[in-house]
Rosetta silent file (secondary structure, phi, psi, omega in degrees, C-alpha in Angstrom):
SEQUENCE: XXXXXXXXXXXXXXXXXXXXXXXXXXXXXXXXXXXXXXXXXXXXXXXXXXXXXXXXXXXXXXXXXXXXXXXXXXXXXXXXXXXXXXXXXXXXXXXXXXXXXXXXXXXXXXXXXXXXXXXXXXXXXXXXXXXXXXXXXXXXXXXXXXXXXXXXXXXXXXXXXXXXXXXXXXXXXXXXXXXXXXXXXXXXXXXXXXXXXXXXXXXXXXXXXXXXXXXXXXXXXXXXXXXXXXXXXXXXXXXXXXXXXXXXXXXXXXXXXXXXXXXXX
SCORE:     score description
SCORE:     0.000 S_00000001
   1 L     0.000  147.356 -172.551    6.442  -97.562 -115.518 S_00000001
   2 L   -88.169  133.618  169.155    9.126  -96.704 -118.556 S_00000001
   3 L  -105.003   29.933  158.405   10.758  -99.597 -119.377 S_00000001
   4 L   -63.109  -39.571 -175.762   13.464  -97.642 -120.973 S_00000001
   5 L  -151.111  108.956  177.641   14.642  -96.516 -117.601 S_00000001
   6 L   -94.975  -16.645  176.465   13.305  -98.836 -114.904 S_00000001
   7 H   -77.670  -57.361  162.382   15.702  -97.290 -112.099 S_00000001
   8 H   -45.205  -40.445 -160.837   14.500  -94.369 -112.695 S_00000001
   9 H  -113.063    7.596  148.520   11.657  -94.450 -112.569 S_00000001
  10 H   -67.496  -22.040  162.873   11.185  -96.834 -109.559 S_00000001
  11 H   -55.695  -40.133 -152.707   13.348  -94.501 -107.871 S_00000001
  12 H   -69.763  -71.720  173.855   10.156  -92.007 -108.828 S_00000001
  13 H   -40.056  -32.815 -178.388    7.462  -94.320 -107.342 S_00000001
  14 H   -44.959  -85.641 -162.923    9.566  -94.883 -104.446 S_00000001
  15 H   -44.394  -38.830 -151.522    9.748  -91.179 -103.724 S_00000001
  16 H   -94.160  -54.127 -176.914    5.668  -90.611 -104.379 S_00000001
  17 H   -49.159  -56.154 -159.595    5.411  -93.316 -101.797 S_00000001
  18 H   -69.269  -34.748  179.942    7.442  -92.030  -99.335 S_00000001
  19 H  -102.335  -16.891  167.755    6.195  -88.413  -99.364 S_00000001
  20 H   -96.598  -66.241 -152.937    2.146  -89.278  -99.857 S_00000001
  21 L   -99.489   53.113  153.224    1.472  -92.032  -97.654 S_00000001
  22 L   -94.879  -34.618  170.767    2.834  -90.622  -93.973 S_00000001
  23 L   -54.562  -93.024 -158.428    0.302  -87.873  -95.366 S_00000001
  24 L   -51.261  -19.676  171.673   -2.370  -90.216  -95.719 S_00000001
  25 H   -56.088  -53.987 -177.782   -1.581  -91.872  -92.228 S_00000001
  26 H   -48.902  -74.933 -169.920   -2.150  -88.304  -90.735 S_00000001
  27 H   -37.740  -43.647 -155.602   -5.443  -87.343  -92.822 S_00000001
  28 H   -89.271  -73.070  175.738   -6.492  -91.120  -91.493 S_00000001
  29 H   -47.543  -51.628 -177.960   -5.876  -90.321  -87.747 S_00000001
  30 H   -32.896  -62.981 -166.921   -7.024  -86.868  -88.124 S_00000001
  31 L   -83.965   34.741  145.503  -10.938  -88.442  -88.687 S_00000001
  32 L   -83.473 -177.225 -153.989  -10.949  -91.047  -85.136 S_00000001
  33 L  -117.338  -15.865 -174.515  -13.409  -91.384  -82.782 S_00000001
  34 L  -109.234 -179.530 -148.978  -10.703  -91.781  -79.756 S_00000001
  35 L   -94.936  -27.324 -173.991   -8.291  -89.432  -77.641 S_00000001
  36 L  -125.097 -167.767 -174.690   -5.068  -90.304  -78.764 S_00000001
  37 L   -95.588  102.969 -171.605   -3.044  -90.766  -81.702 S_00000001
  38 L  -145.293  167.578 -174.830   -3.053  -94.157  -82.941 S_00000001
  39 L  -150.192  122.714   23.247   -3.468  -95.799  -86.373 S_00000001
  40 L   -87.268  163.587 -174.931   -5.517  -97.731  -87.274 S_00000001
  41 L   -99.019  164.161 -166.080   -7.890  -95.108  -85.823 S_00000001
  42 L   -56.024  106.581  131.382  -10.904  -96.138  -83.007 S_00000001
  43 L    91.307 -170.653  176.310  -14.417  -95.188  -85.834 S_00000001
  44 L  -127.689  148.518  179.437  -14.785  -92.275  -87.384 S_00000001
  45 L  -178.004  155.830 -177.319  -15.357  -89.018  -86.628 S_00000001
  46 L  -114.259   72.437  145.229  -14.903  -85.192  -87.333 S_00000001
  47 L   -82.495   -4.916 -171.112  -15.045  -83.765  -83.584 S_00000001
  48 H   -79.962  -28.837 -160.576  -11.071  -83.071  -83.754 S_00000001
  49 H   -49.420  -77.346 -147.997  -11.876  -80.786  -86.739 S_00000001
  50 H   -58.405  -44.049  173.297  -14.495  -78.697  -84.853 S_00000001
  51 H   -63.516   -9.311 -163.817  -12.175  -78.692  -81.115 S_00000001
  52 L   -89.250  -48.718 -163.771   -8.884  -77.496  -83.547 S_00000001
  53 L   -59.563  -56.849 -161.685  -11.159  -74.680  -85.210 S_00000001
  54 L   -97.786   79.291  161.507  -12.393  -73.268  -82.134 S_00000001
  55 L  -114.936  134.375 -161.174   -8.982  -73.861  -80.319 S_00000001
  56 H  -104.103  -23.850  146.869   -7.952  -69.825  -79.852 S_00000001
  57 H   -38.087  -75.417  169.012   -4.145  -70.673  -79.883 S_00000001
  58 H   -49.575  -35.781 -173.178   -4.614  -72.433  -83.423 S_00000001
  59 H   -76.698  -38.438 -160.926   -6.781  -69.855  -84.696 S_00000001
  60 H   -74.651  -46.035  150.724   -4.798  -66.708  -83.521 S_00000001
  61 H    -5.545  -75.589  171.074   -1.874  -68.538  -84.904 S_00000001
  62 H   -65.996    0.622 -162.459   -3.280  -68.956  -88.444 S_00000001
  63 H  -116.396  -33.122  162.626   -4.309  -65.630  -88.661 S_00000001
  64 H  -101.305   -4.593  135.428   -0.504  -64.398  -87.917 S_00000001
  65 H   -51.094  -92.075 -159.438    0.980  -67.046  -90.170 S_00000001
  66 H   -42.643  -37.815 -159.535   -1.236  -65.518  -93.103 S_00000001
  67 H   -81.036  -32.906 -179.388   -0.668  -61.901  -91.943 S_00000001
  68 H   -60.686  -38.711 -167.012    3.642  -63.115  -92.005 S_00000001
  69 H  -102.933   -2.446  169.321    3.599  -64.736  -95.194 S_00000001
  70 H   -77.986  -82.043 -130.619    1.465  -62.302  -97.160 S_00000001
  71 H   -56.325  -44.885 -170.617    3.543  -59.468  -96.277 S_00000001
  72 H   -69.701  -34.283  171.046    6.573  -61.131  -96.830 S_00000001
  73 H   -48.335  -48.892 -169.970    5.689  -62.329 -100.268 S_00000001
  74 H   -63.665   -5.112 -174.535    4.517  -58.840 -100.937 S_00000001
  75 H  -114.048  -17.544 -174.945    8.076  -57.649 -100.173 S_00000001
  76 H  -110.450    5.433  150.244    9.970  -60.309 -101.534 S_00000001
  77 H   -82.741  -26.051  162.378    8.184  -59.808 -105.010 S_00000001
  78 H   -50.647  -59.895  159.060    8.926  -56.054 -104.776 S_00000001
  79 H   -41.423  -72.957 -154.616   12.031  -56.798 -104.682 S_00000001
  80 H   -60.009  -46.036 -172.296   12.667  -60.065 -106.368 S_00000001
  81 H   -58.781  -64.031  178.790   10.996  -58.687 -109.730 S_00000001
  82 H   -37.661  -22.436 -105.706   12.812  -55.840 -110.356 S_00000001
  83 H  -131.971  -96.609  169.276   15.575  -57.521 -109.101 S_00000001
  84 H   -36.887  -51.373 -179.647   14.989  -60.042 -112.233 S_00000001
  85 H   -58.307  -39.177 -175.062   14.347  -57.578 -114.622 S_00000001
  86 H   -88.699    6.866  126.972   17.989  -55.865 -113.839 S_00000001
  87 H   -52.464  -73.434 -166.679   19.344  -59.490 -114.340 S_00000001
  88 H  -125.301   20.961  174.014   18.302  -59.949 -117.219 S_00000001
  89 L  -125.516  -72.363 -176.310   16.958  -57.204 -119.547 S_00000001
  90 L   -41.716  174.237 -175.023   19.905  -54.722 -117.845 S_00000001
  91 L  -108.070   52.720  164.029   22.986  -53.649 -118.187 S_00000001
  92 L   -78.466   97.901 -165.298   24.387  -54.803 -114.808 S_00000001
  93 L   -38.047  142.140 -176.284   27.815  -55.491 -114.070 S_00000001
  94 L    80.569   12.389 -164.521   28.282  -59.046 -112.049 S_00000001
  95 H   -51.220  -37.651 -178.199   24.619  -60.381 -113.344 S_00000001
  96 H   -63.001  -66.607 -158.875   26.180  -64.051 -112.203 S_00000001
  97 H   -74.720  -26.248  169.033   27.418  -62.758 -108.912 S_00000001
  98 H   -77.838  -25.924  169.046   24.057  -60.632 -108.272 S_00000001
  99 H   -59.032  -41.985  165.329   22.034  -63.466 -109.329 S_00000001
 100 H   -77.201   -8.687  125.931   23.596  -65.723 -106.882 S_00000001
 101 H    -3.360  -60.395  173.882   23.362  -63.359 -104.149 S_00000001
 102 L   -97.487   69.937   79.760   19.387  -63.780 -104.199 S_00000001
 103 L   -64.500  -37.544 -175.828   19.749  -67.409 -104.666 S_00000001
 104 H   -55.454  -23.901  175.943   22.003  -67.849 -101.968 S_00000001
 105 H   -55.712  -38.613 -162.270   18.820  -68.474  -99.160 S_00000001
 106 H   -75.095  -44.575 -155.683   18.501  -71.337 -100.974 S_00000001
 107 H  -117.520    6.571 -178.069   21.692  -73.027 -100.315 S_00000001
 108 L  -113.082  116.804 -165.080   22.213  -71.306  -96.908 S_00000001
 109 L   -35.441  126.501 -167.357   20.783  -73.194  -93.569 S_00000001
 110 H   -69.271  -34.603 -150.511   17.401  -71.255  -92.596 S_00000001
 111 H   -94.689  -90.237 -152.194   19.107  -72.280  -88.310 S_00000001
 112 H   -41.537  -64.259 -177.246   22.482  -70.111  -89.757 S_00000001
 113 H   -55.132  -30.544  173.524   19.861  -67.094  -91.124 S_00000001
 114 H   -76.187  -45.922 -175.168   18.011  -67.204  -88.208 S_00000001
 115 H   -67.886  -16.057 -177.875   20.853  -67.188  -85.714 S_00000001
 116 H   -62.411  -44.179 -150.239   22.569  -64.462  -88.148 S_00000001
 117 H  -101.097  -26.767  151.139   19.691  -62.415  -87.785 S_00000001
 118 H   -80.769  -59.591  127.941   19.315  -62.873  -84.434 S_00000001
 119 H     0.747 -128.932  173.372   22.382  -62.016  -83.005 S_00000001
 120 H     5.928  -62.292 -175.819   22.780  -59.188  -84.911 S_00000001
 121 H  -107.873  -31.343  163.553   19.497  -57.533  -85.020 S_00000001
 122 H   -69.082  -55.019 -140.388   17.293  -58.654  -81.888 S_00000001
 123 H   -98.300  -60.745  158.318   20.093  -59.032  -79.786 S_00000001
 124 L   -22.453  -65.620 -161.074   22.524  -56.167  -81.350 S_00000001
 125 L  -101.684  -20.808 -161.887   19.901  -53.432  -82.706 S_00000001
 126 L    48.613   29.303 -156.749   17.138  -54.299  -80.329 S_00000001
 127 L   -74.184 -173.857 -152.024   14.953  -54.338  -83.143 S_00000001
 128 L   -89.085  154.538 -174.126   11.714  -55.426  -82.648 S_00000001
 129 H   -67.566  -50.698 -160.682   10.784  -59.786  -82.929 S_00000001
 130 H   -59.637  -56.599 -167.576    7.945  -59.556  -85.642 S_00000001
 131 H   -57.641  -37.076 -170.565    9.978  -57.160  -87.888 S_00000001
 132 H   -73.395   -9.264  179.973   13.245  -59.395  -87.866 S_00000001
 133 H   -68.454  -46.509 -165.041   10.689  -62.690  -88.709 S_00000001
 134 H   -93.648    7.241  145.378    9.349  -60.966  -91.605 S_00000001
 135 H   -41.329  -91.346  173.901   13.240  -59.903  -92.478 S_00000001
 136 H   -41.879  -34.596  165.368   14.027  -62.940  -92.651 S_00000001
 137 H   -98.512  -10.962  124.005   11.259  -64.525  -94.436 S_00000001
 138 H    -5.469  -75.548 -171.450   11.565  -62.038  -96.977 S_00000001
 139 H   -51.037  -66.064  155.201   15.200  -62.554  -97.341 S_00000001
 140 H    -4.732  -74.423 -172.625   14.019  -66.491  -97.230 S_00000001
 141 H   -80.963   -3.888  177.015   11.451  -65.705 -100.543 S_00000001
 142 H   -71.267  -35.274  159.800   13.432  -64.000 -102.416 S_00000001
 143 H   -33.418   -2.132 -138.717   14.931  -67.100 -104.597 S_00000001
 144 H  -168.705  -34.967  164.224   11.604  -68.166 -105.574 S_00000001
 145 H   -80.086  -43.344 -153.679   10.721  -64.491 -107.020 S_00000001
 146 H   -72.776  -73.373  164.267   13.796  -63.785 -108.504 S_00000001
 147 H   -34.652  -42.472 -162.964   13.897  -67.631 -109.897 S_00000001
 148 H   -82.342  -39.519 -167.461   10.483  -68.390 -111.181 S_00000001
 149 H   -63.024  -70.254 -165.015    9.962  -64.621 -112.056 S_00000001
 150 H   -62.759  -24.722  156.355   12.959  -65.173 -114.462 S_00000001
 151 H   -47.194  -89.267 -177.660   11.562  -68.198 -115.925 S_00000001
 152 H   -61.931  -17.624  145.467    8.894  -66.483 -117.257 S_00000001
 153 H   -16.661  -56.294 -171.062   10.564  -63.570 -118.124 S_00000001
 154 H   -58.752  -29.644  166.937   12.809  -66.307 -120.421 S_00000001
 155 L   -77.335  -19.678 -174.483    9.431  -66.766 -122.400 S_00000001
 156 L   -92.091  125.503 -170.702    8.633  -63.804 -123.227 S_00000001
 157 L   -88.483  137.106  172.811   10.105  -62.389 -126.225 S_00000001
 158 L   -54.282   -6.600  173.962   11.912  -59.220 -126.429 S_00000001
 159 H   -90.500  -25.493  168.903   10.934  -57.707 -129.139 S_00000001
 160 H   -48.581  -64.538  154.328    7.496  -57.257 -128.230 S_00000001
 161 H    -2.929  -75.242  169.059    8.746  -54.776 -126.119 S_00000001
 162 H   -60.879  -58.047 -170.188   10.937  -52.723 -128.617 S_00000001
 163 H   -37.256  -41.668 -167.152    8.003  -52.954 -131.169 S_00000001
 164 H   -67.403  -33.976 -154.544    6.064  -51.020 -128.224 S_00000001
 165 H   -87.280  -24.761  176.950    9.025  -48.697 -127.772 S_00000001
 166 H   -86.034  -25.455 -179.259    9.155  -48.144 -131.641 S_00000001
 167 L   -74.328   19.736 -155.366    5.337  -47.333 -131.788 S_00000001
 168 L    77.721  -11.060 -167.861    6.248  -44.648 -129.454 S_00000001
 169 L   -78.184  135.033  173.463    5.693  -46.106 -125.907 S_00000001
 170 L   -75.967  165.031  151.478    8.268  -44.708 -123.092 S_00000001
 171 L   -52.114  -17.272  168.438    9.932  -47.725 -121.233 S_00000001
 172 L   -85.099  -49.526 -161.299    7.478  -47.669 -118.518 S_00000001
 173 H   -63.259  -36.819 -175.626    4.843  -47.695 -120.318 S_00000001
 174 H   -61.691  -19.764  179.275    5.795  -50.248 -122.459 S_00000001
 175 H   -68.918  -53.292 -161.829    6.689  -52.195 -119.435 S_00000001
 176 H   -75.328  -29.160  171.579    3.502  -51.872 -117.952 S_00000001
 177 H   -84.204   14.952 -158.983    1.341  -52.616 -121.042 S_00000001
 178 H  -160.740  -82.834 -156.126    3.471  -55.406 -122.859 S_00000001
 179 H   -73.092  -51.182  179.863    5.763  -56.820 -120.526 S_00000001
 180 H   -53.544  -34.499  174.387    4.354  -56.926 -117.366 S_00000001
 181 H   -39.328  -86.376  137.191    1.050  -58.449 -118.676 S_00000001
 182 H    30.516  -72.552 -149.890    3.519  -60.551 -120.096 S_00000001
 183 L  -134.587   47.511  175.244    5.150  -61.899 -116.786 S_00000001
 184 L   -75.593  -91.405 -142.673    1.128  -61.833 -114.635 S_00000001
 185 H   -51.860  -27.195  177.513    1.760  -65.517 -114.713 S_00000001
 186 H   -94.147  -28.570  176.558    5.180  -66.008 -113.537 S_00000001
 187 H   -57.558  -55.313 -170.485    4.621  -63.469 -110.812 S_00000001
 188 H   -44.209  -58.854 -175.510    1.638  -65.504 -109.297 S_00000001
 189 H   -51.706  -38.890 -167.240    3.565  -68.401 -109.232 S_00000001
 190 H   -71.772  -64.745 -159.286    6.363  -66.976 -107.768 S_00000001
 191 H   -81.103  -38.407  167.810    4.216  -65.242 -104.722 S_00000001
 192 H   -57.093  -36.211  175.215    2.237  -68.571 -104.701 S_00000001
 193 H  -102.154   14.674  176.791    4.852  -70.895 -103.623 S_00000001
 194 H  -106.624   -1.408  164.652    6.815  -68.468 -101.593 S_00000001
 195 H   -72.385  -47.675 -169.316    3.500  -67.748  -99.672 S_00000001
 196 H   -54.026  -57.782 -148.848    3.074  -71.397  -99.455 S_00000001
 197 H   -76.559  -19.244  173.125    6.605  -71.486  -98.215 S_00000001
 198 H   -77.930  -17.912 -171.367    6.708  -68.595  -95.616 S_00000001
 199 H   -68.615  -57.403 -169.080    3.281  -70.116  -94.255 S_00000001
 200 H   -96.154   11.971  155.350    4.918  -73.439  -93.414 S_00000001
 201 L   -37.811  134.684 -171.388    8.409  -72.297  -92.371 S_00000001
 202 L  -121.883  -69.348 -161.103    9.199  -74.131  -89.277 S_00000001
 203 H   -72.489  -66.319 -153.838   13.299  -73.061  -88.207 S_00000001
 204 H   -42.926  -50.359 -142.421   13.130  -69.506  -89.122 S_00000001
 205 H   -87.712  -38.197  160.852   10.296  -68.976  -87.415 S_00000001
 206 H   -41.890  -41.559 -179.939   10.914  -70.893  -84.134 S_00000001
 207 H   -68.658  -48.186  173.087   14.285  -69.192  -83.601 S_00000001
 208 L   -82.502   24.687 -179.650   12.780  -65.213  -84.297 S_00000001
 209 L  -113.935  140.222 -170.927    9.086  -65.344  -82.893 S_00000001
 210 L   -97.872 -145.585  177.230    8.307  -63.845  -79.998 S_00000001
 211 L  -135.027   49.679 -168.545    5.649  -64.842  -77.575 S_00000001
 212 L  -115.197  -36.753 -165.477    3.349  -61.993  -78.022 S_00000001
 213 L  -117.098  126.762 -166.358    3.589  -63.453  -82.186 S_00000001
 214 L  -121.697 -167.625  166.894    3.060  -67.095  -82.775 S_00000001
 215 L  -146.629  154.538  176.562    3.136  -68.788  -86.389 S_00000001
 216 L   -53.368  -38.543 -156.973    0.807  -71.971  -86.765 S_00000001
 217 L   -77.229  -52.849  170.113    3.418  -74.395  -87.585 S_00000001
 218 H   -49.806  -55.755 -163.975    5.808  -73.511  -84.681 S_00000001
 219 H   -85.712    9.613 -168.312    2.134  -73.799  -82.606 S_00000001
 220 H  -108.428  -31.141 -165.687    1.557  -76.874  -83.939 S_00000001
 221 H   -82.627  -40.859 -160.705    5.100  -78.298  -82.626 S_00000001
 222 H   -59.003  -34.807 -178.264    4.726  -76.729  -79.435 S_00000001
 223 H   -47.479  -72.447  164.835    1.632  -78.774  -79.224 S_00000001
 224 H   -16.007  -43.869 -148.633    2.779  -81.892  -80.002 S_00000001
 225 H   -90.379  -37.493 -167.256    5.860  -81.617  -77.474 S_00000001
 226 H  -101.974    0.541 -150.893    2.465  -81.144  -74.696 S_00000001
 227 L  -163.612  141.148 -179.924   -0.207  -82.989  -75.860 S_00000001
 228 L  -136.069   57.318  158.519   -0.743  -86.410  -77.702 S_00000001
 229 L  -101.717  152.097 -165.976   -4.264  -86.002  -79.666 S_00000001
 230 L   -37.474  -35.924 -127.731   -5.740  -86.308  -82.520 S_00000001
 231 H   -73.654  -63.280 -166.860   -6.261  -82.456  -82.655 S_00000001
 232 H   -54.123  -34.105 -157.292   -2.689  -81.460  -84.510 S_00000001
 233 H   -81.285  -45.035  167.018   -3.128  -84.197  -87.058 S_00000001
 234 H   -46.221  -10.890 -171.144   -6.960  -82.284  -88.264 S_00000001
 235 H   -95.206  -29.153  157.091   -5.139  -78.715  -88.169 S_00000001
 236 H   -34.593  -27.887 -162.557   -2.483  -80.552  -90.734 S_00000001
 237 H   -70.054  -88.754 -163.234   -5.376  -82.099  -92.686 S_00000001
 238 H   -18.514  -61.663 -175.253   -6.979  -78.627  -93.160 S_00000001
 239 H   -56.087  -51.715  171.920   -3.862  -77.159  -93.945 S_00000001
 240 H   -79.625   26.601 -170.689   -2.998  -79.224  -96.420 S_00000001
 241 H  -112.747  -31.096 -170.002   -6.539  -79.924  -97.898 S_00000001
 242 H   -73.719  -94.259 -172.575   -6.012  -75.496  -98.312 S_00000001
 243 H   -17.587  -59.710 -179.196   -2.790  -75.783 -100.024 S_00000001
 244 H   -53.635  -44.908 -163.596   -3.819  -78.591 -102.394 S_00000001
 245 H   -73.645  -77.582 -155.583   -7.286  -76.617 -103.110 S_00000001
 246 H   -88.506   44.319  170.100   -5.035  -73.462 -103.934 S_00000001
 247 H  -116.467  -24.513 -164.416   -2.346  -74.948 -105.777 S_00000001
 248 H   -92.624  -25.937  179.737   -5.116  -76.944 -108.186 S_00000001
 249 H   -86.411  -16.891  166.075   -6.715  -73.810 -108.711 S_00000001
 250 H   -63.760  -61.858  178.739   -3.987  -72.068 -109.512 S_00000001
 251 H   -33.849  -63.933 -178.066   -3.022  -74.608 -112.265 S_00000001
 252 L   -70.204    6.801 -171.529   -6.250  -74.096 -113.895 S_00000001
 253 L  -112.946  -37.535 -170.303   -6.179  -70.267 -113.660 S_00000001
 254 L  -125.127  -38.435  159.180   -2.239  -69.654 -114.735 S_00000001
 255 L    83.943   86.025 -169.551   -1.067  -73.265 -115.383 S_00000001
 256 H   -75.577   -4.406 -169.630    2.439  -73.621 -113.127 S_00000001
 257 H   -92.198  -85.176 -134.617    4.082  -76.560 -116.252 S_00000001
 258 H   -54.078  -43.828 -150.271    4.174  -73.525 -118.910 S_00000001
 259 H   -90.726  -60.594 -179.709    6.087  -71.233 -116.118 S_00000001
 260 H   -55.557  -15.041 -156.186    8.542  -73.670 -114.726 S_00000001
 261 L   -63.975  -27.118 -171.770    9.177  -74.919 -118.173 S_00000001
 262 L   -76.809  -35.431 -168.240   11.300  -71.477 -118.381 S_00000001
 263 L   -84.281    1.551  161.249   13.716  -72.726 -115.685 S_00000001
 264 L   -87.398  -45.491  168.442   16.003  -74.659 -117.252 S_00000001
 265 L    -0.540    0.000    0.000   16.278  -71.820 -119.911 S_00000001
């Protein structure tokens, strides 16, 4: 502990308590040997694992959570980068008022964006449930492309660029061979936690999913609400045993400290 700032940083431990061990209580239940959910748990055992994988709710579930938050990442990086680049390489009038535009998800209640979006577009337009989900988590991810993506962006120096542009290189090209290379690493990041974050959206997804399209997390609550076994706390474990395994591998592949490092910038 620093003893330069002891509030601090017992405030810190505090917080690492408070958010790891209700985690380890789950992870702990997750492995009994008995029916319900109790801690400490009856023995040990992994049968909850093996009834959650081949539970056909939970499975079809994950499998349309992954197909929701891939897409939307892929849509809200389309976006978001370019988006960034015309922030902050352009000559765009407003850059403050467009940047806080795509920021704004962030500070606006995911229950207001859902009901916005419902209203409006299910109930107005008659559009279809799945497309307004992945609207919305789109809309949702953009802040997290736009943000991170601009981080790294902040590292990379500009002249590299022009140098390419003086050696002859159009602006695309030079984009694609210099700068984009350039800003692999902040991109990743960027589509890595806003994957993470459309997978375990909970309010969006309850208010716009229909009940032909389910999302795990949402299928995890209904469960809960019906059922009081062990089962939910192993499809948590997994998930987060996934998450951990691709967030550590990310770190050693792109190394997430260099990229946020950019966001105070």
């Amino acid at each position: 502990m620093n003893s330069r700032h002891p509030v601090a940083a017992s405030l810190a431990v505090a917080g690492y308590v408070i958010m790891i061990v209700p985690l380890l209580f789950v992870m702990a239940t997750a492995f009994t040997a008995g029916n319900t959910l109790r801690f400490p748990p009856e023995g040990f055992s992994t049968r909850w694992f093996g009834a959650a994988l081949a539970n056909e709710p939970f499975v079809s579930a994950l499998f349309g959570s992954l197909q929701l938050a891939f897409l939307a990442t892929v849509l809200a990086l389309l976006i978001g980068v370019p988006a960034t680049l015309a922030i902050h390489r352009g000559r765009l009038p407003g850059k403050a008022l467009v940047e806080g535009l795509f920021l704004s998800p962030l500070v606006v209640p995911e229950l207001v964006l859902g009901l916005a979006l419902y209203q409006q577009l299910v109930i107005g337009l008659r559009m279809d449930n799945f497309q307004v989900l992945l609207l919305g988590h789109t809309v949702l991810l953009l802040p997290y492309a736009v943000r991170v993506t601009g981080a790294s962006l902040a590292l990379v120096d500009g002249q590299v660029e022009e140098a390419a542009r003086g050696l002859g290189a159009s602006p695309l090209r030079a984009f694609l061979t210099v700068t984009l290379p350039l800003l692999r690493p902040g991109i990743f990041s960027a589509g890595l936690l806003a994957f993470i974050t459309s997978f375990n959206n909970v309010p969006l997804s309850l208010l716009l999913q229909s009940l032909e399209f389910r999302t795990l997390p949402v299928t995890m609550l209904d469960y809960v609400q019906q059922n009081y076994n062990p089962m939910v706390a192993a499809v948590s474990t997994l998930v987060l045993a996934a998450t951990v395994l691709v967030a550590v591998l990310a770190e050693r592949t792109v190394g997430f400290a260099r990229i946020f490092g950019g966001i105070n910038q």
